[in-house]
Coordinates of C-alpha atoms in Angstrom, one line a residue:
M1452 CA 28.2 -60.2 192.3
A1453 CA 30.8 -57.6 193.8
A1454 CA 33.8 -60.0 193.0
S1455 CA 32.7 -60.4 189.5
T1456 CA 32.1 -56.7 189.0
C1457 CA 35.6 -56.0 190.3
D1458 CA 37.0 -58.5 188.1
V1459 CA 35.0 -57.0 184.9
F1460 CA 35.6 -53.6 185.3
S1461 CA 39.3 -53.1 186.4
F1462 CA 40.6 -51.7 183.4
C1463 CA 41.6 -48.5 181.6
V1464 CA 39.0 -47.2 179.7
G1465 CA 38.6 -44.7 176.4
V1466 CA 37.1 -44.4 173.0
A1467 CA 39.4 -44.6 170.0
G1468 CA 42.6 -44.1 172.0
R1469 CA 41.2 -41.1 174.1
A1470 CA 40.5 -40.5 177.6
R1471 CA 42.8 -43.2 179.0
V1472 CA 42.6 -43.0 182.7
S1473 CA 42.8 -46.0 185.0
V1474 CA 39.5 -46.7 187.2
E1475 CA 38.2 -49.6 188.7
V1476 CA 34.9 -50.6 190.2
R1477 CA 34.6 -51.7 193.9
F1478 CA 32.0 -52.6 196.5
V1479 CA 31.5 -50.0 198.7
S1480 CA 28.8 -50.8 201.0
S1481 CA 25.4 -52.8 201.5
A1482 CA 23.4 -49.4 201.2
K1483 CA 25.6 -47.9 198.4
G1484 CA 26.5 -51.0 196.5
K1485 CA 29.4 -50.3 194.1
G1486 CA 31.3 -47.4 193.3
L1487 CA 33.9 -46.2 190.8
F1488 CA 37.4 -45.4 191.9
A1489 CA 40.6 -43.6 190.6
T1490 CA 43.8 -45.7 190.4
Q1491 CA 45.9 -43.1 189.4
L1492 CA 46.0 -39.3 190.1
I1493 CA 43.4 -37.5 188.0
R1494 CA 44.0 -33.6 187.3
K1495 CA 41.3 -31.3 187.6
G1496 CA 39.6 -30.6 183.8
E1497 CA 41.2 -34.2 182.7
T1498 CA 38.8 -36.3 181.0
I1499 CA 38.2 -39.4 183.2
F1500 CA 36.7 -41.5 180.5
V1501 CA 34.5 -41.5 177.4
E1502 CA 31.5 -44.2 177.4
R1503 CA 29.4 -45.5 174.8
P1504 CA 25.8 -46.7 176.1
L1505 CA 25.0 -50.4 175.7
V1506 CA 21.7 -49.0 174.4
A1507 CA 19.7 -45.3 173.8
A1508 CA 16.7 -44.1 172.5
Q1509 CA 15.1 -40.9 171.9
F1510 CA 12.3 -39.9 173.8
L1511 CA 9.0 -40.7 172.0
W1512 CA 7.3 -37.4 172.8
N1513 CA 10.7 -35.5 171.5
A1514 CA 11.0 -37.3 168.2
L1515 CA 7.0 -36.8 167.7
Y1516 CA 7.5 -33.1 167.9
R1517 CA 10.1 -33.1 165.1
Y1518 CA 13.2 -32.9 167.7
R1519 CA 15.4 -34.8 164.4
A1520 CA 18.2 -36.9 165.8
C1521 CA 19.9 -40.0 164.5
D1522 CA 18.0 -43.0 165.4
H1523 CA 21.0 -44.4 166.8
C1524 CA 23.3 -42.0 168.2
L1525 CA 21.1 -39.4 168.9
R1526 CA 23.3 -36.7 167.1
A1527 CA 21.1 -33.7 166.0
L1528 CA 20.3 -33.9 162.0
E1529 CA 19.0 -30.3 162.0
K1530 CA 21.5 -27.5 160.8
A1531 CA 21.8 -25.0 163.5
E1532 CA 20.2 -22.3 161.4
E1533 CA 17.1 -24.7 160.7
N1534 CA 16.9 -25.6 164.4
A1535 CA 16.7 -21.9 165.4
Q1536 CA 14.1 -21.6 162.7
R1537 CA 11.9 -24.2 164.1
L1538 CA 12.7 -23.5 167.8
T1539 CA 12.1 -19.6 167.3
G1540 CA 9.1 -20.3 164.9
K1541 CA 10.5 -18.0 162.5
P1542 CA 11.2 -19.5 159.1
G1543 CA 13.2 -16.6 158.3
Q1544 CA 15.7 -16.7 160.8
V1545 CA 19.5 -16.4 159.9
L1546 CA 22.6 -17.0 161.8
P1547 CA 25.9 -15.6 161.7
H1548 CA 28.8 -17.5 160.9
P1549 CA 26.7 -20.8 159.4
E1550 CA 30.2 -22.2 158.7
L1551 CA 30.7 -23.3 162.4
C1552 CA 27.6 -25.7 162.4
T1553 CA 29.2 -29.3 162.4
V1554 CA 26.0 -31.1 160.9
R1555 CA 26.9 -33.0 157.6
K1556 CA 23.7 -33.3 155.8
D1557 CA 25.7 -35.2 153.2
L1558 CA 26.5 -37.9 155.3
Q1559 CA 23.0 -38.5 156.5
Q1560 CA 21.4 -41.8 155.3
N1561 CA 18.5 -43.4 156.3
C1562 CA 16.9 -47.3 156.7
P1563 CA 15.8 -48.2 153.2
H1564 CA 13.1 -50.1 154.9
C1565 CA 11.2 -48.0 157.3
Q1566 CA 12.8 -44.5 156.6
V1567 CA 14.2 -43.5 160.1
M1568 CA 17.5 -41.4 159.6
Y1569 CA 21.0 -41.8 160.8
C1570 CA 23.8 -39.2 161.1
S1571 CA 26.0 -41.7 158.9
A1572 CA 26.4 -45.1 157.2
E1573 CA 28.3 -46.2 160.3
C1574 CA 25.4 -45.4 162.5
R1575 CA 23.0 -47.3 160.4
L1576 CA 25.1 -50.4 160.1
A1577 CA 25.6 -50.3 163.9
A1578 CA 22.2 -50.1 164.4
T1579 CA 21.6 -53.0 161.9
E1580 CA 23.9 -55.1 163.2
Q1581 CA 22.9 -54.5 167.1
Y1582 CA 19.0 -54.3 167.2
H1583 CA 17.3 -52.7 164.1
Q1584 CA 16.7 -55.9 162.1
V1585 CA 14.5 -56.7 165.1
L1586 CA 12.9 -53.5 165.6
C1587 CA 12.6 -52.0 161.8
P1588 CA 8.7 -52.0 160.7
G1589 CA 9.5 -51.8 157.3
P1590 CA 6.5 -50.4 155.4
S1591 CA 4.3 -50.6 158.5
Q1592 CA 6.1 -47.6 159.9
D1593 CA 3.0 -45.3 159.9
D1594 CA 0.6 -48.4 160.7
P1595 CA -1.0 -47.9 163.9
L1596 CA -1.8 -51.3 164.2
H1597 CA 1.8 -52.2 164.3
P1598 CA 3.1 -54.1 167.5
L1599 CA 5.8 -51.8 168.0
N1600 CA 3.5 -48.6 167.0
K1601 CA 0.9 -49.8 169.9
L1602 CA 3.3 -50.1 172.2
Q1603 CA 4.8 -46.6 171.5
E1604 CA 1.4 -44.8 171.5
A1605 CA 0.4 -46.7 174.8
W1606 CA 3.6 -45.4 176.5
R1607 CA 3.0 -41.7 175.1
S1608 CA -0.3 -42.0 176.5
V1609 CA 1.1 -42.6 180.0
H1610 CA 4.3 -40.8 180.1
Y1611 CA 4.1 -36.9 179.2
P1612 CA 6.9 -34.4 178.7
P1613 CA 8.9 -33.5 180.5
E1614 CA 10.1 -37.3 179.7
T1615 CA 12.8 -39.4 181.9
A1616 CA 12.4 -42.7 180.1
S1617 CA 11.5 -44.2 177.2
I1618 CA 9.5 -48.2 176.5
M1619 CA 12.0 -48.1 173.6
L1620 CA 15.0 -48.5 175.7
M1621 CA 13.8 -51.6 176.8
A1622 CA 12.7 -52.6 173.7
R1623 CA 16.6 -52.0 172.5
M1624 CA 17.6 -54.1 175.1
V1625 CA 15.2 -57.2 173.8
A1626 CA 16.3 -56.6 170.3
T1627 CA 20.0 -56.6 171.0
V1628 CA 19.7 -59.8 172.8
K1629 CA 17.4 -61.3 170.2
Q1630 CA 19.9 -60.3 167.3
A1631 CA 23.0 -61.5 169.4
K1632 CA 24.9 -64.6 168.6
D1633 CA 26.5 -64.5 172.4
K1634 CA 23.1 -64.0 174.1
D1635 CA 24.6 -64.5 177.5
R1636 CA 27.0 -62.0 177.2
W1637 CA 24.7 -59.0 176.4
I1638 CA 22.6 -60.6 179.4
R1639 CA 25.6 -60.3 181.8
L1640 CA 26.2 -56.8 180.4
F1641 CA 22.5 -56.0 181.3
S1642 CA 22.4 -57.4 184.6
Q1643 CA 25.2 -55.2 185.8
F1644 CA 23.0 -52.2 186.7
C1645 CA 21.9 -52.0 190.2
N1646 CA 18.8 -54.1 191.3
K1647 CA 16.1 -52.7 193.8
T1648 CA 13.7 -54.5 195.9
A1649 CA 10.2 -55.2 195.2
N1650 CA 8.7 -52.2 197.2
E1651 CA 11.7 -49.8 195.6
E1652 CA 10.4 -50.8 192.2
E1653 CA 6.9 -50.1 192.9
E1654 CA 7.9 -46.5 193.8
I1655 CA 9.9 -46.4 190.8
V1656 CA 6.9 -47.4 188.6
H1657 CA 4.5 -45.0 190.7
K1658 CA 7.2 -42.1 190.2
L1659 CA 7.4 -42.8 186.2
L1660 CA 3.5 -43.2 185.8
G1661 CA 2.0 -41.5 188.9
D1662 CA -1.0 -42.5 190.3
K1663 CA -3.5 -42.2 187.5
F1664 CA -1.5 -44.2 184.9
K1665 CA 0.4 -46.5 187.4
G1666 CA -2.7 -49.2 186.5
Q1667 CA -1.3 -49.2 182.7
L1668 CA 1.6 -51.3 183.7
E1669 CA 0.1 -54.2 182.8
L1670 CA -1.0 -53.1 179.5
L1671 CA 2.3 -51.9 178.8
R1672 CA 3.9 -55.5 179.6
R1673 CA 1.2 -57.2 177.2
L1674 CA 1.6 -54.9 174.4
F1675 CA 5.6 -55.3 175.5
T1676 CA 5.4 -59.3 174.9
E1677 CA 3.3 -59.2 171.8
A1678 CA 5.7 -57.2 170.1
L1679 CA 9.1 -58.5 171.3
Y1680 CA 8.8 -61.8 173.3
E1681 CA 12.4 -63.4 173.5
E1682 CA 12.6 -66.9 175.4
A1683 CA 16.3 -65.9 176.0
V1684 CA 15.1 -63.3 178.5
S1685 CA 11.9 -64.6 179.2
Q1686 CA 11.7 -63.3 182.7
W1687 CA 11.4 -59.9 181.4
F1688 CA 8.2 -60.6 180.3
T1689 CA 6.6 -61.9 183.5
P1690 CA 4.7 -59.4 185.9
D1691 CA 7.4 -59.1 188.4
G1692 CA 10.4 -59.4 185.5
F1693 CA 8.8 -56.4 183.6
R1694 CA 8.6 -54.3 186.7
S1695 CA 12.0 -55.2 187.6
L1696 CA 13.1 -54.0 183.8
F1697 CA 11.0 -51.0 184.2
A1698 CA 12.6 -49.8 187.4
L1699 CA 16.3 -50.7 186.0
V1700 CA 15.6 -48.3 183.2
G1701 CA 13.8 -45.9 185.6
T1702 CA 16.9 -45.8 188.0
N1703 CA 20.1 -46.3 185.8
G1704 CA 18.7 -44.5 182.6
Q1705 CA 21.3 -41.7 182.1
G1706 CA 19.6 -38.8 180.1
I1707 CA 21.2 -37.5 177.2
G1708 CA 20.9 -33.8 175.3
T1709 CA 22.2 -33.0 171.9
S1710 CA 21.5 -29.6 170.0
S1711 CA 23.3 -28.4 166.8
L1712 CA 22.2 -24.7 167.8
S1713 CA 24.3 -25.5 171.2
Q1714 CA 27.4 -26.5 169.2
W1715 CA 27.0 -23.6 167.3
V1716 CA 26.7 -21.2 169.9
H1717 CA 29.8 -22.9 171.8
A1718 CA 31.8 -22.6 168.4
C1719 CA 30.6 -18.5 168.3
D1720 CA 32.2 -18.3 172.0
A1721 CA 35.4 -19.4 170.9
L1722 CA 35.8 -17.2 168.2
E1723 CA 38.3 -14.6 168.1
L1724 CA 36.6 -11.3 167.7
K1725 CA 37.1 -7.5 167.8
P1726 CA 35.3 -6.3 171.2
Q1727 CA 32.6 -4.7 169.1
D1728 CA 31.9 -7.6 167.2
R1729 CA 32.1 -9.8 170.4
E1730 CA 29.4 -7.6 172.2
Q1731 CA 27.1 -7.6 168.7
L1732 CA 27.1 -11.5 168.9
D1733 CA 26.6 -11.8 172.2
I1734 CA 23.7 -9.4 171.8
F1735 CA 22.3 -11.5 169.1
I1736 CA 22.6 -15.0 171.0
D1737 CA 21.0 -13.5 174.0
Q1738 CA 18.1 -12.3 171.9
L1739 CA 17.9 -15.6 170.1
Y1740 CA 17.6 -17.9 173.2
K1741 CA 14.7 -15.2 174.4
D1742 CA 12.7 -15.7 171.2
I1743 CA 12.9 -19.5 171.5
E1744 CA 11.8 -19.4 175.3
A1745 CA 9.0 -17.2 174.1
A1746 CA 7.9 -20.0 171.1
T1747 CA 9.3 -23.1 172.7
G1748 CA 9.9 -23.0 176.5
E1749 CA 12.5 -25.0 178.4
F1750 CA 12.5 -28.0 175.5
L1751 CA 15.7 -26.8 173.4
N1752 CA 17.3 -30.0 173.2
C1753 CA 17.3 -33.6 171.2
E1754 CA 16.4 -35.7 174.3
G1755 CA 16.7 -39.3 175.1
S1756 CA 18.4 -41.8 177.6
G1757 CA 21.0 -44.7 177.5
L1758 CA 22.5 -47.2 179.6
F1759 CA 26.0 -46.5 180.5
V1760 CA 27.6 -49.3 182.8
L1761 CA 30.6 -47.4 183.9
Q1762 CA 28.6 -44.0 184.5
S1763 CA 25.8 -46.1 186.2
C1764 CA 28.5 -47.0 188.8
C1765 CA 29.4 -43.4 189.8
N1766 CA 27.5 -42.8 192.8
H1767 CA 26.3 -39.4 194.0
S1768 CA 27.4 -36.8 196.0
C1769 CA 25.9 -33.5 196.8
V1770 CA 30.0 -32.2 196.1
P1771 CA 30.8 -34.0 193.3
N1772 CA 34.4 -34.3 191.8
A1773 CA 33.1 -35.0 188.5
E1774 CA 30.2 -34.2 185.8
T1775 CA 29.0 -35.8 182.8
S1776 CA 28.5 -34.0 179.3
F1777 CA 27.9 -34.8 176.0
P1778 CA 30.2 -32.5 174.0
E1779 CA 30.1 -34.3 170.6
N1780 CA 26.4 -33.7 170.0
N1781 CA 25.9 -37.5 170.3
F1782 CA 25.4 -40.3 172.9
L1783 CA 29.3 -40.6 173.9
L1784 CA 29.2 -39.5 177.2
H1785 CA 32.2 -37.8 178.8
V1786 CA 33.0 -37.8 182.6
T1787 CA 35.3 -34.9 183.4
A1788 CA 37.3 -33.9 187.0
L1789 CA 35.8 -30.9 188.5
E1790 CA 38.6 -31.3 190.7
D1791 CA 42.1 -33.3 191.4
I1792 CA 41.2 -36.7 192.4
K1793 CA 43.7 -39.1 194.1
P1794 CA 44.3 -42.9 193.7
G1795 CA 41.8 -44.5 195.5
E1796 CA 39.4 -41.8 196.1
E1797 CA 35.7 -42.4 194.9
I1798 CA 34.8 -40.7 191.8
C1799 CA 31.2 -39.2 192.3
I1800 CA 28.9 -37.1 190.4
S1801 CA 25.7 -35.5 191.0
Y1802 CA 22.0 -36.5 190.5
L1803 CA 20.7 -33.1 191.5
D1804 CA 21.3 -30.1 189.1
C1805 CA 23.4 -26.9 190.4
C1806 CA 20.1 -25.0 192.1
Q1807 CA 19.1 -28.2 193.5
R1808 CA 22.5 -28.6 195.0
E1809 CA 22.2 -25.2 196.7
R1810 CA 19.1 -26.4 198.8
S1811 CA 19.0 -27.0 202.4
R1812 CA 20.1 -30.6 203.5
H1813 CA 16.6 -31.2 204.0
S1814 CA 15.5 -30.3 200.4
R1815 CA 18.0 -32.3 198.8
H1816 CA 17.5 -35.5 200.9
K1817 CA 13.8 -35.2 200.0
I1818 CA 14.6 -34.8 196.4
L1819 CA 16.9 -37.9 196.4
R1820 CA 14.8 -40.0 198.5
E1821 CA 11.6 -39.4 196.2
N1822 CA 13.3 -39.8 193.0
Y1823 CA 16.4 -42.4 193.9
L1824 CA 15.3 -44.2 197.0
F1825 CA 18.4 -43.3 199.4
V1826 CA 19.4 -41.1 201.8
C1827 CA 23.0 -39.2 200.7
S1828 CA 25.8 -39.6 203.4
C1829 CA 28.1 -37.2 201.2
P1830 CA 30.5 -34.9 203.2
K1831 CA 28.5 -31.7 202.6
C1832 CA 25.4 -33.6 204.2
L1833 CA 27.4 -35.0 206.9
A1834 CA 28.7 -31.6 207.6
E1835 CA 24.9 -30.2 207.6
A1836 CA 23.7 -33.2 210.0
D1837 CA 22.7 -30.7 212.4
E1838 CA 20.7 -28.7 210.6
P1839 CA 17.2 -28.5 211.1
N1840 CA 14.9 -30.5 209.1
V1841 CA 12.8 -27.9 207.5
T1842 CA 12.5 -26.1 204.4
S1843 CA 13.0 -22.4 203.7
E1844 CA 10.4 -20.4 202.3
E1845 CA 12.2 -19.7 199.0
E1846 CA 12.7 -23.7 198.8
E1847 CA 8.9 -24.5 199.9
E1848 CA 7.8 -22.1 196.7
E1849 CA 9.9 -23.9 194.2
E1850 CA 9.0 -27.2 195.5
E1851 CA 5.1 -26.0 195.1
E1852 CA 5.7 -24.8 191.6
E1853 CA 7.5 -28.6 190.9
E1854 CA 4.5 -30.4 192.3
G1855 CA 2.4 -28.6 189.6
E1856 CA 4.6 -30.5 187.1
P1857 CA 4.2 -34.4 186.1
E1858 CA 5.4 -36.8 188.9
D1859 CA 8.7 -38.1 186.8
A1860 CA 9.8 -34.6 186.1
E1861 CA 13.1 -35.2 188.2
L1862 CA 13.4 -38.9 187.9
G1863 CA 16.8 -39.7 186.0
D1864 CA 20.4 -38.3 186.3
E1865 CA 20.5 -35.0 185.8
M1866 CA 21.1 -34.3 181.9
T1867 CA 24.1 -31.9 181.1
D1868 CA 23.5 -30.1 178.1
V1869 CA 26.1 -30.3 175.1

């Protein structure tokens, strides 16, 4: 498998001629599996690659709570001002510099059969050609007895916010194979993602569903089969195969976050203003976020996840030399160098957020072991190997707070805001 992986992925990547940097996938070890390596010098700040996911899907609770996103690329569909009004709960909220909002409502289109929204004709066509013909419920969009609606309701009943995965990501994998003329090609692409042992898969299922809902996996499998059975991937619908598919999405799904308001704020930051005007704008934005926090809490973005072949090859480091982001307000993932990366050097991202990376080696290992089922041996962890395996009082307090959250709160790669 390692040799074929190298053959498939030793190439220059880029989207529409952008970010052409030569990288290749190599087998690292039985413990780490494969990794992504630079084949030329990559400078700090350089975009290493831009990647489109094989499939992506918005989280179901996120969509239910009116975080309006393109059903294909997850681009935020609200104008920045509309976004601010909804998040603050203030219908009269007005934003200065409205011309900085990049949302084009005149380009948005819906599916003529089920009315789901897309940011453009291109996205509507792309979804139709890849998977939406299978998944379109037509006039049964709001029918609770439609097989797909039953599946989605069952998922929402066992996977509460903060969300880290979606059953619809799995549904789009099946629908893509169903619609494909070359089914084997798509099956090969999906098989590139890392596989886990049966025991590890059980741990992932437990992390996603928790003790209370772990027994619901069979119900989800039955509803999934009734809605989507496909002979070409019949193994995905067996108890073992469904658990493996569930674990694949749980461990390889990269979080995606989009926000028209965040895009507007970044555009405001780039404005050249007089000092007094800059101060006033900064005060306005600070107060805006305080109002949002009071009304909405931490849920600011349209959120979902996707399967990215190259990104999934990037191993973790507590001192990463690259980071992921979604600066185009859609599902296009950018991987950017945080420092110079020499030819032959592995490209590593971090599965931990900034605060988690500052914790002790013991605490970092605990998070990684519980959520990703591996023990980190990055340079930072090796350098701190002699530290005692204890957690500081401050970290213990943070962990106690996290234990009050749903068990899946940390599963999935760190989702970098746009």
